[in-house]
mmCIF file of C-alpha atoms in Angstrom:
data_model
loop_
_atom_site.group_PDB
_atom_site.id
_atom_site.type_symbol
_atom_site.label_atom_id
_atom_site.label_comp_id
_atom_site.label_asym_id
_atom_site.label_seq_id
_atom_site.Cartn_x
_atom_site.Cartn_y
_atom_site.Cartn_z
ATOM 1 C CA UNK A 115 -17.705 -10.309 -4.365
ATOM 2 C CA UNK A 116 -16.419 -9.204 -7.792
ATOM 3 C CA UNK A 117 -12.995 -8.194 -6.473
ATOM 4 C CA UNK A 118 -12.379 -11.263 -4.331
ATOM 5 C CA UNK A 119 -9.708 -13.759 -5.407
ATOM 6 C CA UNK A 120 -10.498 -17.494 -5.277
ATOM 7 C CA UNK A 121 -11.194 -18.693 -1.747
ATOM 8 C CA UNK A 122 -8.313 -21.166 -1.844
ATOM 9 C CA UNK A 123 -5.892 -18.330 -2.581
ATOM 10 C CA UNK A 124 -7.124 -16.292 0.371
ATOM 11 C CA UNK A 125 -7.081 -19.298 2.659
ATOM 12 C CA UNK A 126 -3.456 -20.012 1.850
ATOM 13 C CA UNK A 127 -2.471 -16.362 2.255
ATOM 14 C CA UNK A 128 -4.198 -15.965 5.619
ATOM 15 C CA UNK A 129 -3.061 -19.262 7.054
ATOM 16 C CA UNK A 130 0.505 -19.058 5.752
ATOM 17 C CA UNK A 131 1.154 -16.014 7.944
ATOM 18 C CA UNK A 132 4.281 -16.707 9.948
ATOM 19 C CA UNK A 133 4.442 -20.303 8.688
ATOM 20 C CA UNK A 134 6.360 -21.573 5.711
ATOM 21 C CA UNK A 135 4.441 -22.132 2.519
ATOM 22 C CA UNK A 136 5.772 -24.016 -0.478
ATOM 23 C CA UNK A 137 3.936 -25.768 -3.321
ATOM 24 C CA UNK A 138 5.253 -29.051 -1.898
ATOM 25 C CA UNK A 139 3.353 -28.592 1.362
ATOM 26 C CA UNK A 140 -0.079 -27.121 0.562
ATOM 27 C CA UNK A 141 -2.782 -26.619 3.149
ATOM 28 C CA UNK A 142 -5.632 -29.131 2.633
ATOM 29 C CA UNK A 143 -8.463 -27.164 1.040
ATOM 30 C CA UNK A 144 -11.211 -28.111 3.590
ATOM 31 C CA UNK A 145 -8.955 -27.036 6.463
ATOM 32 C CA UNK A 146 -7.958 -23.892 4.597
ATOM 33 C CA UNK A 147 -11.577 -22.884 3.969
ATOM 34 C CA UNK A 148 -12.540 -23.454 7.602
ATOM 35 C CA UNK A 149 -9.539 -21.457 8.749
ATOM 36 C CA UNK A 150 -10.321 -18.684 6.297
ATOM 37 C CA UNK A 151 -13.850 -18.258 7.631
ATOM 38 C CA UNK A 152 -12.591 -17.852 11.199
ATOM 39 C CA UNK A 153 -9.753 -15.566 10.099
ATOM 40 C CA UNK A 154 -12.041 -13.460 7.917
ATOM 41 C CA UNK A 155 -14.356 -12.806 10.875
ATOM 42 C CA UNK A 156 -11.417 -11.754 13.041
ATOM 43 C CA UNK A 157 -9.954 -9.560 10.273
ATOM 44 C CA UNK A 158 -13.267 -7.836 9.567
ATOM 45 C CA UNK A 159 -13.533 -6.707 13.192
ATOM 46 C CA UNK A 160 -9.877 -5.685 13.308
ATOM 47 C CA UNK A 161 -10.034 -3.857 9.985
ATOM 48 C CA UNK A 162 -13.115 -1.900 11.067
ATOM 49 C CA UNK A 163 -11.303 -0.684 14.187
ATOM 50 C CA UNK A 164 -8.201 0.227 12.201
ATOM 51 C CA UNK A 165 -10.053 2.090 9.445
ATOM 52 C CA UNK A 166 -12.196 3.865 12.039
ATOM 53 C CA UNK A 167 -9.094 5.038 13.870
ATOM 54 C CA UNK A 168 -7.602 6.518 10.709
ATOM 55 C CA UNK A 169 -9.762 9.623 10.803
ATOM 56 C CA UNK A 170 -9.085 12.520 8.375
ATOM 57 C CA UNK A 171 -6.857 14.274 10.939
ATOM 58 C CA UNK A 172 -5.203 11.075 12.213
ATOM 59 C CA UNK A 173 -1.815 9.608 11.432
ATOM 60 C CA UNK A 174 -1.412 8.140 7.957
ATOM 61 C CA UNK A 175 -0.921 4.510 8.875
ATOM 62 C CA UNK A 176 -0.974 1.697 11.379
ATOM 63 C CA UNK A 177 1.527 -1.174 11.382
ATOM 64 C CA UNK A 178 1.457 -4.477 13.224
ATOM 65 C CA UNK A 179 3.314 -7.741 13.117
ATOM 66 C CA UNK A 180 1.059 -10.630 12.132
ATOM 67 C CA UNK A 181 2.080 -12.702 15.152
ATOM 68 C CA UNK A 182 0.435 -10.333 17.639
ATOM 69 C CA UNK A 183 -3.059 -8.919 17.213
ATOM 70 C CA UNK A 184 -3.731 -5.546 18.878
ATOM 71 C CA UNK A 185 -5.577 -5.677 22.187
ATOM 72 C CA UNK A 186 -7.094 -2.205 21.821
ATOM 73 C CA UNK A 187 -8.089 0.085 18.943
ATOM 74 C CA UNK A 188 -4.977 1.320 17.130
ATOM 75 C CA UNK A 189 -3.564 4.791 17.684
ATOM 76 C CA UNK A 190 -0.984 6.890 15.891
ATOM 77 C CA UNK A 191 1.640 5.749 18.412
ATOM 78 C CA UNK A 192 1.113 2.106 17.487
ATOM 79 C CA UNK A 193 3.020 2.563 14.232
ATOM 80 C CA UNK A 194 5.888 4.602 15.607
ATOM 81 C CA UNK A 195 8.476 2.076 16.777
ATOM 82 C CA UNK A 196 10.907 -0.345 15.182
ATOM 83 C CA UNK A 197 13.130 -2.850 16.946
ATOM 84 C CA UNK A 198 16.923 -2.456 16.777
ATOM 85 C CA UNK A 199 17.090 -5.443 14.433
ATOM 86 C CA UNK A 200 14.916 -3.524 11.945
ATOM 87 C CA UNK A 201 17.300 -0.548 11.699
ATOM 88 C CA UNK A 202 18.878 0.248 8.342
ATOM 89 C CA UNK A 203 17.193 -2.663 6.615
ATOM 90 C CA UNK A 204 16.508 -2.416 2.889
ATOM 91 C CA UNK A 205 12.826 -2.519 1.956
ATOM 92 C CA UNK A 206 11.596 -3.013 -1.598
ATOM 93 C CA UNK A 207 8.414 -1.316 -2.823
ATOM 94 C CA UNK A 208 6.756 -0.848 -6.208
ATOM 95 C CA UNK A 209 6.894 2.613 -7.696
ATOM 96 C CA UNK A 210 9.150 5.661 -7.600
ATOM 97 C CA UNK A 211 10.140 7.859 -4.632
ATOM 98 C CA UNK A 212 7.062 9.640 -3.354
ATOM 99 C CA UNK A 213 4.749 6.698 -4.076
ATOM 100 C CA UNK A 214 2.258 5.641 -1.422
ATOM 101 C CA UNK A 215 4.032 2.279 -1.261
ATOM 102 C CA UNK A 216 7.225 4.046 -0.186
ATOM 103 C CA UNK A 217 5.305 5.818 2.581
ATOM 104 C CA UNK A 218 3.833 2.482 3.725
ATOM 105 C CA UNK A 219 7.330 0.946 3.818
ATOM 106 C CA UNK A 220 8.554 3.807 5.997
ATOM 107 C CA UNK A 221 5.580 3.420 8.329
ATOM 108 C CA UNK A 222 6.363 -0.256 8.739
ATOM 109 C CA UNK A 223 10.119 0.233 9.147
ATOM 110 C CA UNK A 224 10.799 3.889 10.016
ATOM 111 C CA UNK A 225 14.588 3.580 9.899
ATOM 112 C CA UNK A 226 14.758 1.529 6.707
ATOM 113 C CA UNK A 227 16.230 2.446 3.345
ATOM 114 C CA UNK A 228 13.396 2.152 0.793
ATOM 115 C CA UNK A 229 14.353 0.642 -2.554
ATOM 116 C CA UNK A 230 12.040 1.435 -5.514
ATOM 117 C CA UNK A 231 11.131 -1.331 -7.972
ATOM 118 C CA UNK A 232 9.467 -0.920 -11.336
ATOM 119 C CA UNK A 233 7.087 -3.891 -11.045
ATOM 120 C CA UNK A 234 5.573 -5.950 -8.206
ATOM 121 C CA UNK A 235 7.545 -8.952 -9.466
ATOM 122 C CA UNK A 236 10.789 -6.979 -9.099
ATOM 123 C CA UNK A 237 10.055 -6.307 -5.420
ATOM 124 C CA UNK A 238 9.387 -9.985 -4.728
ATOM 125 C CA UNK A 239 12.550 -11.037 -6.541
ATOM 126 C CA UNK A 240 14.644 -8.347 -4.855
ATOM 127 C CA UNK A 241 13.839 -9.738 -1.410
ATOM 128 C CA UNK A 242 13.970 -13.368 -2.480
ATOM 129 C CA UNK A 243 17.439 -12.881 -4.010
ATOM 130 C CA UNK A 244 18.875 -11.029 -0.960
ATOM 131 C CA UNK A 245 19.058 -7.614 -2.651
ATOM 132 C CA UNK A 246 16.648 -6.303 0.005
ATOM 133 C CA UNK A 247 15.553 -7.538 3.432
ATOM 134 C CA UNK A 248 11.805 -6.934 3.152
ATOM 135 C CA UNK A 249 9.163 -6.090 0.581
ATOM 136 C CA UNK A 250 6.107 -3.986 1.444
ATOM 137 C CA UNK A 251 3.384 -4.327 -1.183
ATOM 138 C CA UNK A 252 -0.341 -3.527 -1.473
ATOM 139 C CA UNK A 253 -2.838 -6.393 -1.404
ATOM 140 C CA UNK A 254 -6.249 -4.827 -0.752
ATOM 141 C CA UNK A 255 -7.935 -1.440 -0.970
ATOM 142 C CA UNK A 256 -11.147 -0.570 0.857
ATOM 143 C CA UNK A 257 -12.592 0.930 -2.331
ATOM 144 C CA UNK A 258 -10.884 -0.950 -5.155
ATOM 145 C CA UNK A 259 -10.832 -4.470 -3.681
ATOM 146 C CA UNK A 260 -8.037 -7.039 -3.952
ATOM 147 C CA UNK A 261 -4.891 -6.769 -6.046
ATOM 148 C CA UNK A 262 -5.038 -10.218 -7.592
ATOM 149 C CA UNK A 263 -1.561 -10.115 -9.089
ATOM 150 C CA UNK A 264 0.115 -9.902 -5.696
ATOM 151 C CA UNK A 265 -1.866 -12.864 -4.349
ATOM 152 C CA UNK A 266 -0.591 -14.855 -7.313
ATOM 153 C CA UNK A 267 2.986 -13.741 -6.635
ATOM 154 C CA UNK A 268 2.842 -14.883 -3.008
ATOM 155 C CA UNK A 269 2.086 -18.375 -4.272
ATOM 156 C CA UNK A 270 5.028 -18.411 -6.670
ATOM 157 C CA UNK A 271 7.707 -16.885 -4.427
ATOM 158 C CA UNK A 272 9.194 -18.288 -1.227
ATOM 159 C CA UNK A 273 8.512 -15.306 1.005
ATOM 160 C CA UNK A 274 6.655 -15.108 4.322
ATOM 161 C CA UNK A 275 4.118 -12.597 5.616
ATOM 162 C CA UNK A 276 5.664 -10.873 8.645
ATOM 163 C CA UNK A 277 3.511 -7.768 9.074
ATOM 164 C CA UNK A 278 0.782 -5.572 7.674
ATOM 165 C CA UNK A 279 0.288 -1.841 7.186
ATOM 166 C CA UNK A 280 -3.093 -0.127 6.956
ATOM 167 C CA UNK A 281 -2.393 3.085 5.053
ATOM 168 C CA UNK A 282 -4.886 5.888 4.616
ATOM 169 C CA UNK A 283 -4.605 7.276 1.080
ATOM 170 C CA UNK A 284 -4.832 11.070 0.947
ATOM 171 C CA UNK A 285 -4.650 12.332 -2.616
ATOM 172 C CA UNK A 286 -3.441 15.831 -3.524
ATOM 173 C CA UNK A 287 -3.711 17.900 -6.702
ATOM 174 C CA UNK A 288 -0.157 18.815 -7.728
ATOM 175 C CA UNK A 289 1.115 20.998 -10.575
ATOM 176 C CA UNK A 290 4.092 23.154 -11.447
ATOM 177 C CA UNK A 291 4.128 26.380 -9.411
ATOM 178 C CA UNK A 292 3.329 29.748 -10.965
ATOM 179 C CA UNK A 293 -0.021 28.970 -12.584
ATOM 180 C CA UNK A 294 -3.646 29.311 -11.572
ATOM 181 C CA UNK A 295 -5.676 26.208 -10.794
ATOM 182 C CA UNK A 296 -8.160 27.342 -13.440
ATOM 183 C CA UNK A 297 -5.381 26.967 -16.056
ATOM 184 C CA UNK A 298 -5.118 23.216 -15.473
ATOM 185 C CA UNK A 299 -6.605 21.173 -18.300
ATOM 186 C CA UNK A 300 -5.339 17.591 -17.741
ATOM 187 C CA UNK A 301 -4.860 15.379 -14.696
ATOM 188 C CA UNK A 302 -2.379 12.478 -14.787
ATOM 189 C CA UNK A 303 -2.257 9.602 -12.310
ATOM 190 C CA UNK A 304 -2.677 5.894 -11.768
ATOM 191 C CA UNK A 305 -6.104 4.714 -12.995
ATOM 192 C CA UNK A 306 -7.222 3.842 -9.469
ATOM 193 C CA UNK A 307 -6.298 7.298 -8.161
ATOM 194 C CA UNK A 308 -8.173 8.947 -11.021
ATOM 195 C CA UNK A 309 -11.218 6.816 -10.234
ATOM 196 C CA UNK A 310 -11.013 7.650 -6.515
ATOM 197 C CA UNK A 311 -10.986 11.383 -7.335
ATOM 198 C CA UNK A 312 -13.509 11.244 -10.188
ATOM 199 C CA UNK A 313 -16.050 13.588 -8.612
ATOM 200 C CA UNK A 314 -13.441 16.218 -7.773
ATOM 201 C CA UNK A 315 -11.842 16.035 -11.237
ATOM 202 C CA UNK A 316 -15.230 16.267 -12.949
ATOM 203 C CA UNK A 317 -16.028 19.435 -11.017
ATOM 204 C CA UNK A 318 -12.576 20.799 -11.891
ATOM 205 C CA UNK A 319 -13.326 20.164 -15.564
ATOM 206 C CA UNK A 320 -10.030 18.502 -16.540
ATOM 207 C CA UNK A 321 -9.307 15.601 -18.880
ATOM 208 C CA UNK A 322 -8.198 12.477 -17.004
ATOM 209 C CA UNK A 323 -5.069 10.762 -18.353
ATOM 210 C CA UNK A 324 -3.810 7.428 -17.029
ATOM 211 C CA UNK A 325 -0.197 7.005 -15.911
ATOM 212 C CA UNK A 326 1.718 4.057 -14.449
ATOM 213 C CA UNK A 327 2.217 5.556 -10.991
ATOM 214 C CA UNK A 328 0.921 8.468 -8.912
ATOM 215 C CA UNK A 329 4.346 9.855 -7.982
ATOM 216 C CA UNK A 330 5.623 8.943 -11.438
ATOM 217 C CA UNK A 331 3.011 11.278 -12.921
ATOM 218 C CA UNK A 332 4.347 14.131 -10.782
ATOM 219 C CA UNK A 333 7.929 13.337 -11.808
ATOM 220 C CA UNK A 334 6.918 13.273 -15.482
ATOM 221 C CA UNK A 335 5.210 16.668 -15.320
ATOM 222 C CA UNK A 336 8.229 18.187 -13.561
ATOM 223 C CA UNK A 337 10.752 16.605 -15.926
ATOM 224 C CA UNK A 338 8.901 17.668 -19.081
ATOM 225 C CA UNK A 339 7.862 21.101 -17.770
ATOM 226 C CA UNK A 340 4.193 20.447 -18.538
ATOM 227 C CA UNK A 341 2.255 23.563 -17.548
ATOM 228 C CA UNK A 342 -1.495 23.035 -17.606
ATOM 229 C CA UNK A 343 -1.015 19.440 -16.408
ATOM 230 C CA UNK A 344 -1.722 18.247 -12.881
ATOM 231 C CA UNK A 345 -0.831 15.034 -11.052
ATOM 232 C CA UNK A 346 -2.877 13.191 -8.439
ATOM 233 C CA UNK A 347 -0.286 12.074 -5.908
ATOM 234 C CA UNK A 348 0.953 12.494 -2.344
ATOM 235 C CA UNK A 349 2.244 15.597 -0.594
ATOM 236 C CA UNK A 350 5.649 13.907 -0.371
ATOM 237 C CA UNK A 351 5.689 13.615 -4.168
ATOM 238 C CA UNK A 352 5.116 17.376 -4.365
ATOM 239 C CA UNK A 353 8.073 17.979 -2.063
ATOM 240 C CA UNK A 354 10.353 15.619 -4.000
ATOM 241 C CA UNK A 355 9.541 16.971 -7.457
ATOM 242 C CA UNK A 356 9.109 20.681 -6.755
ATOM 243 C CA UNK A 357 5.359 20.729 -7.341
ATOM 244 C CA UNK A 358 2.788 23.045 -5.815
ATOM 245 C CA UNK A 359 -0.086 21.497 -3.824
ATOM 246 C CA UNK A 360 -3.272 23.123 -5.102
ATOM 247 C CA UNK A 361 -5.715 20.984 -3.094
ATOM 248 C CA UNK A 362 -5.436 18.223 -0.477
ATOM 249 C CA UNK A 363 -7.680 15.293 0.421
ATOM 250 C CA UNK A 364 -9.410 15.378 -2.956
ATOM 251 C CA UNK A 365 -10.546 11.724 -2.882
ATOM 252 C CA UNK A 366 -14.307 11.307 -3.113
ATOM 253 C CA UNK A 367 -14.490 8.833 -0.203
ATOM 254 C CA UNK A 368 -12.678 9.441 3.097
ATOM 255 C CA UNK A 369 -12.582 5.709 3.907
ATOM 256 C CA UNK A 370 -9.834 5.047 1.373
ATOM 257 C CA UNK A 371 -7.445 2.642 3.110
ATOM 258 C CA UNK A 372 -4.941 0.268 1.511
ATOM 259 C CA UNK A 373 -3.707 -2.857 3.269
ATOM 260 C CA UNK A 374 -0.039 -3.602 2.604
ATOM 261 C CA UNK A 375 1.763 -6.786 3.608
ATOM 262 C CA UNK A 376 5.385 -6.927 4.734
ATOM 263 C CA UNK A 377 7.203 -9.942 3.281
ATOM 264 C CA UNK A 378 10.520 -11.525 4.286
ATOM 265 C CA UNK A 379 12.629 -14.577 3.465
ATOM 266 C CA UNK A 380 12.366 -15.958 7.002
ATOM 267 C CA UNK A 381 9.080 -16.546 8.874
ATOM 268 C CA UNK A 382 8.355 -15.033 12.240
ATOM 269 C CA UNK A 383 9.175 -17.321 15.168
ATOM 270 C CA UNK A 384 6.122 -19.219 16.435
ATOM 271 C CA UNK A 385 4.237 -17.708 19.329
ATOM 272 C CA UNK A 386 4.643 -19.309 22.706
ATOM 273 C CA UNK A 387 1.712 -20.495 24.747
#
């Protein structure tokens, strides 16, 4: 597939899981490929159940630890708990407050303190250098495919995959309050968000303008007082930056789910039995 990273990369990512991975101890490629095929089959079935459960009126996300596969289709309650050891931990994410990555971090660790990072590399380094306890970062989107850069970063940083979050992306049209929707002429957001809302934005008749981050676009419009400009971002971004929500769920495809991985310095303990 055009979005798929090299098979060796995926094999290492899937099989590393709760195990240590360092360049000094690579997985033999034939074993990795065989393991990937089995893991891909299992993940496809699991992902289908997860995405199917995230209906338009369902909870935003589903979180699980990689050392225990769910035994039944996920529900909203499956993402609701965190162990005492997870309380008040610091979790790095890429973006600014109100970003979807922040929401995914809070779904994974509801009592955590999210720490924004400007770049993906900053989030990896923050956890690796003990500034934060976890990093929660996107790796795949059901519409946009794989985020190759983050696969590369897993191979160059000594972090371990300890969980995954399936997050349903629900885009909103945000703008400064006190204006009619018909007065909006430009829409700012991350290129992927603009692409995912292309049909809606075309019907609205606005010019699409790329920005580094969805929530960052909302913050920029609020900071600069840009009337006539809209942002494609989350409802939380609207609340944080004093924006009005003109429309919700404006993405063209309802099956818009992003898979995030939770990363830590220490691997999960091996399963017994």
